[in-house]
JSON list of C-alpha atoms in Angstrom, two decimals:
[
{"chain": "A", "resi": 1, "resn": "ARG", "atom": "CA", "xyz": [28.60, 104.52, 184.89]},
{"chain": "A", "resi": 2, "resn": "VAL", "atom": "CA", "xyz": [29.94, 107.48, 182.95]},
{"chain": "A", "resi": 3, "resn": "MET", "atom": "CA", "xyz": [27.06, 106.95, 180.53]},
{"chain": "A", "resi": 4, "resn": "LYS", "atom": "CA", "xyz": [24.64, 107.72, 183.37]},
{"chain": "A", "resi": 5, "resn": "ASN", "atom": "CA", "xyz": [26.41, 110.89, 184.53]},
{"chain": "A", "resi": 6, "resn": "GLN", "atom": "CA", "xyz": [24.15, 113.66, 183.24]},
{"chain": "A", "resi": 7, "resn": "GLN", "atom": "CA", "xyz": [26.94, 116.26, 183.25]},
{"chain": "A", "resi": 8, "resn": "ILE", "atom": "CA", "xyz": [29.14, 114.03, 181.07]},
{"chain": "A", "resi": 9, "resn": "VAL", "atom": "CA", "xyz": [26.21, 113.21, 178.79]},
{"chain": "A", "resi": 10, "resn": "ASN", "atom": "CA", "xyz": [25.47, 116.93, 178.34]},
{"chain": "A", "resi": 11, "resn": "LEU", "atom": "CA", "xyz": [29.13, 117.75, 177.66]},
{"chain": "A", "resi": 12, "resn": "SER", "atom": "CA", "xyz": [29.37, 114.90, 175.18]},
{"chain": "A", "resi": 13, "resn": "LYS", "atom": "CA", "xyz": [26.35, 116.21, 173.28]},
{"chain": "A", "resi": 14, "resn": "GLN", "atom": "CA", "xyz": [27.87, 119.68, 173.12]},
{"chain": "A", "resi": 15, "resn": "ALA", "atom": "CA", "xyz": [31.25, 118.34, 171.99]},
{"chain": "A", "resi": 16, "resn": "LYS", "atom": "CA", "xyz": [29.70, 115.75, 169.67]},
{"chain": "A", "resi": 17, "resn": "TYR", "atom": "CA", "xyz": [31.73, 112.89, 171.17]},
{"chain": "A", "resi": 18, "resn": "PRO", "atom": "CA", "xyz": [30.14, 109.77, 172.67]},
{"chain": "A", "resi": 19, "resn": "PRO", "atom": "CA", "xyz": [30.19, 109.89, 176.51]},
{"chain": "A", "resi": 20, "resn": "ASP", "atom": "CA", "xyz": [32.29, 106.73, 176.81]},
{"chain": "A", "resi": 21, "resn": "VAL", "atom": "CA", "xyz": [34.92, 108.18, 174.48]},
{"chain": "A", "resi": 22, "resn": "LEU", "atom": "CA", "xyz": [34.90, 111.53, 176.27]},
{"chain": "A", "resi": 23, "resn": "GLY", "atom": "CA", "xyz": [35.38, 109.88, 179.66]},
{"chain": "A", "resi": 24, "resn": "LEU", "atom": "CA", "xyz": [38.21, 107.67, 178.45]},
{"chain": "A", "resi": 25, "resn": "ALA", "atom": "CA", "xyz": [39.86, 110.60, 176.65]},
{"chain": "A", "resi": 26, "resn": "ALA", "atom": "CA", "xyz": [39.81, 112.69, 179.83]},
{"chain": "A", "resi": 27, "resn": "ILE", "atom": "CA", "xyz": [41.51, 109.87, 181.73]},
{"chain": "A", "resi": 28, "resn": "LEU", "atom": "CA", "xyz": [44.16, 109.56, 179.03]},
{"chain": "A", "resi": 29, "resn": "CYS", "atom": "CA", "xyz": [44.95, 113.28, 179.44]},
{"chain": "A", "resi": 30, "resn": "GLN", "atom": "CA", "xyz": [46.08, 112.82, 183.02]},
{"chain": "A", "resi": 31, "resn": "ASP", "atom": "CA", "xyz": [49.74, 113.14, 184.00]},
{"chain": "A", "resi": 32, "resn": "PHE", "atom": "CA", "xyz": [49.86, 109.67, 185.55]},
{"chain": "A", "resi": 33, "resn": "GLN", "atom": "CA", "xyz": [49.83, 106.53, 183.43]},
{"chain": "A", "resi": 34, "resn": "PRO", "atom": "CA", "xyz": [46.15, 105.62, 183.59]},
{"chain": "A", "resi": 35, "resn": "ARG", "atom": "CA", "xyz": [44.83, 102.09, 183.65]},
{"chain": "A", "resi": 36, "resn": "VAL", "atom": "CA", "xyz": [41.11, 101.69, 183.16]},
{"chain": "A", "resi": 37, "resn": "LEU", "atom": "CA", "xyz": [38.67, 99.01, 182.17]},
{"chain": "A", "resi": 38, "resn": "SER", "atom": "CA", "xyz": [36.59, 100.45, 179.36]},
{"chain": "A", "resi": 39, "resn": "GLY", "atom": "CA", "xyz": [33.73, 98.02, 179.77]},
{"chain": "A", "resi": 40, "resn": "ALA", "atom": "CA", "xyz": [33.67, 97.33, 176.03]},
{"chain": "A", "resi": 41, "resn": "VAL", "atom": "CA", "xyz": [32.11, 93.95, 175.26]},
{"chain": "A", "resi": 42, "resn": "THR", "atom": "CA", "xyz": [31.50, 94.23, 171.51]},
{"chain": "A", "resi": 43, "resn": "SER", "atom": "CA", "xyz": [33.83, 95.04, 168.65]},
{"chain": "A", "resi": 44, "resn": "GLU", "atom": "CA", "xyz": [31.78, 98.20, 167.96]},
{"chain": "A", "resi": 45, "resn": "GLN", "atom": "CA", "xyz": [32.28, 99.38, 171.53]},
{"chain": "A", "resi": 46, "resn": "LEU", "atom": "CA", "xyz": [36.00, 98.65, 171.35]},
{"chain": "A", "resi": 47, "resn": "ILE", "atom": "CA", "xyz": [36.35, 100.59, 168.09]},
{"chain": "A", "resi": 48, "resn": "SER", "atom": "CA", "xyz": [34.46, 103.50, 169.65]},
{"chain": "A", "resi": 49, "resn": "ASN", "atom": "CA", "xyz": [36.66, 103.39, 172.76]},
{"chain": "A", "resi": 50, "resn": "LEU", "atom": "CA", "xyz": [39.83, 103.41, 170.68]},
{"chain": "A", "resi": 51, "resn": "SER", "atom": "CA", "xyz": [38.88, 106.81, 169.28]},
{"chain": "A", "resi": 52, "resn": "ALA", "atom": "CA", "xyz": [39.53, 108.17, 172.79]},
{"chain": "A", "resi": 53, "resn": "LEU", "atom": "CA", "xyz": [43.24, 108.34, 171.89]},
{"chain": "A", "resi": 54, "resn": "GLU", "atom": "CA", "xyz": [42.57, 110.91, 169.18]},
{"chain": "A", "resi": 55, "resn": "ILE", "atom": "CA", "xyz": [40.08, 112.82, 171.32]},
{"chain": "A", "resi": 56, "resn": "SER", "atom": "CA", "xyz": [42.54, 113.00, 174.24]},
{"chain": "A", "resi": 57, "resn": "ASP", "atom": "CA", "xyz": [45.04, 114.74, 171.95]},
{"chain": "A", "resi": 58, "resn": "LYS", "atom": "CA", "xyz": [42.34, 117.26, 170.99]},
{"chain": "A", "resi": 59, "resn": "LEU", "atom": "CA", "xyz": [41.40, 117.83, 174.64]},
{"chain": "A", "resi": 60, "resn": "LYS", "atom": "CA", "xyz": [45.04, 118.58, 175.49]},
{"chain": "A", "resi": 61, "resn": "SER", "atom": "CA", "xyz": [45.69, 120.87, 172.55]},
{"chain": "A", "resi": 62, "resn": "GLU", "atom": "CA", "xyz": [42.39, 122.43, 171.46]},
{"chain": "A", "resi": 63, "resn": "ASP", "atom": "CA", "xyz": [39.72, 121.80, 174.08]},
{"chain": "A", "resi": 64, "resn": "SER", "atom": "CA", "xyz": [41.39, 122.36, 177.45]},
{"chain": "A", "resi": 65, "resn": "ASP", "atom": "CA", "xyz": [38.28, 124.14, 178.72]},
{"chain": "A", "resi": 66, "resn": "LEU", "atom": "CA", "xyz": [36.21, 121.04, 177.92]},
{"chain": "A", "resi": 67, "resn": "LEU", "atom": "CA", "xyz": [38.76, 118.86, 179.72]},
{"chain": "A", "resi": 68, "resn": "GLU", "atom": "CA", "xyz": [38.48, 121.11, 182.78]},
{"chain": "A", "resi": 69, "resn": "LYS", "atom": "CA", "xyz": [34.67, 120.80, 182.73]},
{"chain": "A", "resi": 70, "resn": "ILE", "atom": "CA", "xyz": [34.91, 117.01, 182.47]},
{"chain": "A", "resi": 71, "resn": "MET", "atom": "CA", "xyz": [37.31, 116.81, 185.39]},
{"chain": "A", "resi": 72, "resn": "CYS", "atom": "CA", "xyz": [34.87, 118.79, 187.53]},
{"chain": "A", "resi": 73, "resn": "CYS", "atom": "CA", "xyz": [32.46, 115.84, 187.12]},
{"chain": "A", "resi": 74, "resn": "LYS", "atom": "CA", "xyz": [34.69, 113.43, 189.00]},
{"chain": "A", "resi": 75, "resn": "ILE", "atom": "CA", "xyz": [33.49, 111.74, 192.16]},
{"chain": "A", "resi": 76, "resn": "GLU", "atom": "CA", "xyz": [35.43, 111.18, 195.34]},
{"chain": "A", "resi": 77, "resn": "SER", "atom": "CA", "xyz": [37.03, 107.77, 195.67]},
{"chain": "A", "resi": 78, "resn": "GLU", "atom": "CA", "xyz": [35.01, 106.89, 198.79]},
{"chain": "A", "resi": 79, "resn": "THR", "atom": "CA", "xyz": [31.77, 107.59, 196.91]},
{"chain": "A", "resi": 80, "resn": "TYR", "atom": "CA", "xyz": [32.97, 105.59, 193.90]},
{"chain": "A", "resi": 81, "resn": "TRP", "atom": "CA", "xyz": [33.86, 102.51, 195.95]},
{"chain": "A", "resi": 82, "resn": "ARG", "atom": "CA", "xyz": [30.66, 102.69, 198.01]},
{"chain": "A", "resi": 83, "resn": "GLU", "atom": "CA", "xyz": [28.53, 102.89, 194.86]},
{"chain": "A", "resi": 84, "resn": "ARG", "atom": "CA", "xyz": [30.56, 100.14, 193.20]},
{"chain": "A", "resi": 85, "resn": "ALA", "atom": "CA", "xyz": [30.10, 97.86, 196.20]},
{"chain": "A", "resi": 86, "resn": "GLU", "atom": "CA", "xyz": [26.33, 98.34, 195.92]},
{"chain": "A", "resi": 87, "resn": "LEU", "atom": "CA", "xyz": [26.20, 97.23, 192.26]},
{"chain": "A", "resi": 88, "resn": "VAL", "atom": "CA", "xyz": [24.50, 93.97, 191.42]},
{"chain": "A", "resi": 89, "resn": "TRP", "atom": "CA", "xyz": [26.92, 91.76, 189.49]},
{"chain": "A", "resi": 90, "resn": "ASN", "atom": "CA", "xyz": [25.76, 89.07, 187.09]}
]
């Protein structure tokens, strides 16, 4: 769903990182030990997602203002779970 978030898409265009990588990188920057499902289903998507490790280092050291902007795009957990429950699963 991060790929449909217009704020993330706009930030990713400005930063020249794919939105999936930018979202994963922001999660990896958090103080807790994150566990996420990337949604990758092809080897190309997995390779792209793996670049989030490098980008998270850049967000922490060079692009902290970008990280702050990304984190302002987060949704409340109640909204997330409500939207997730409404998804049609194959």
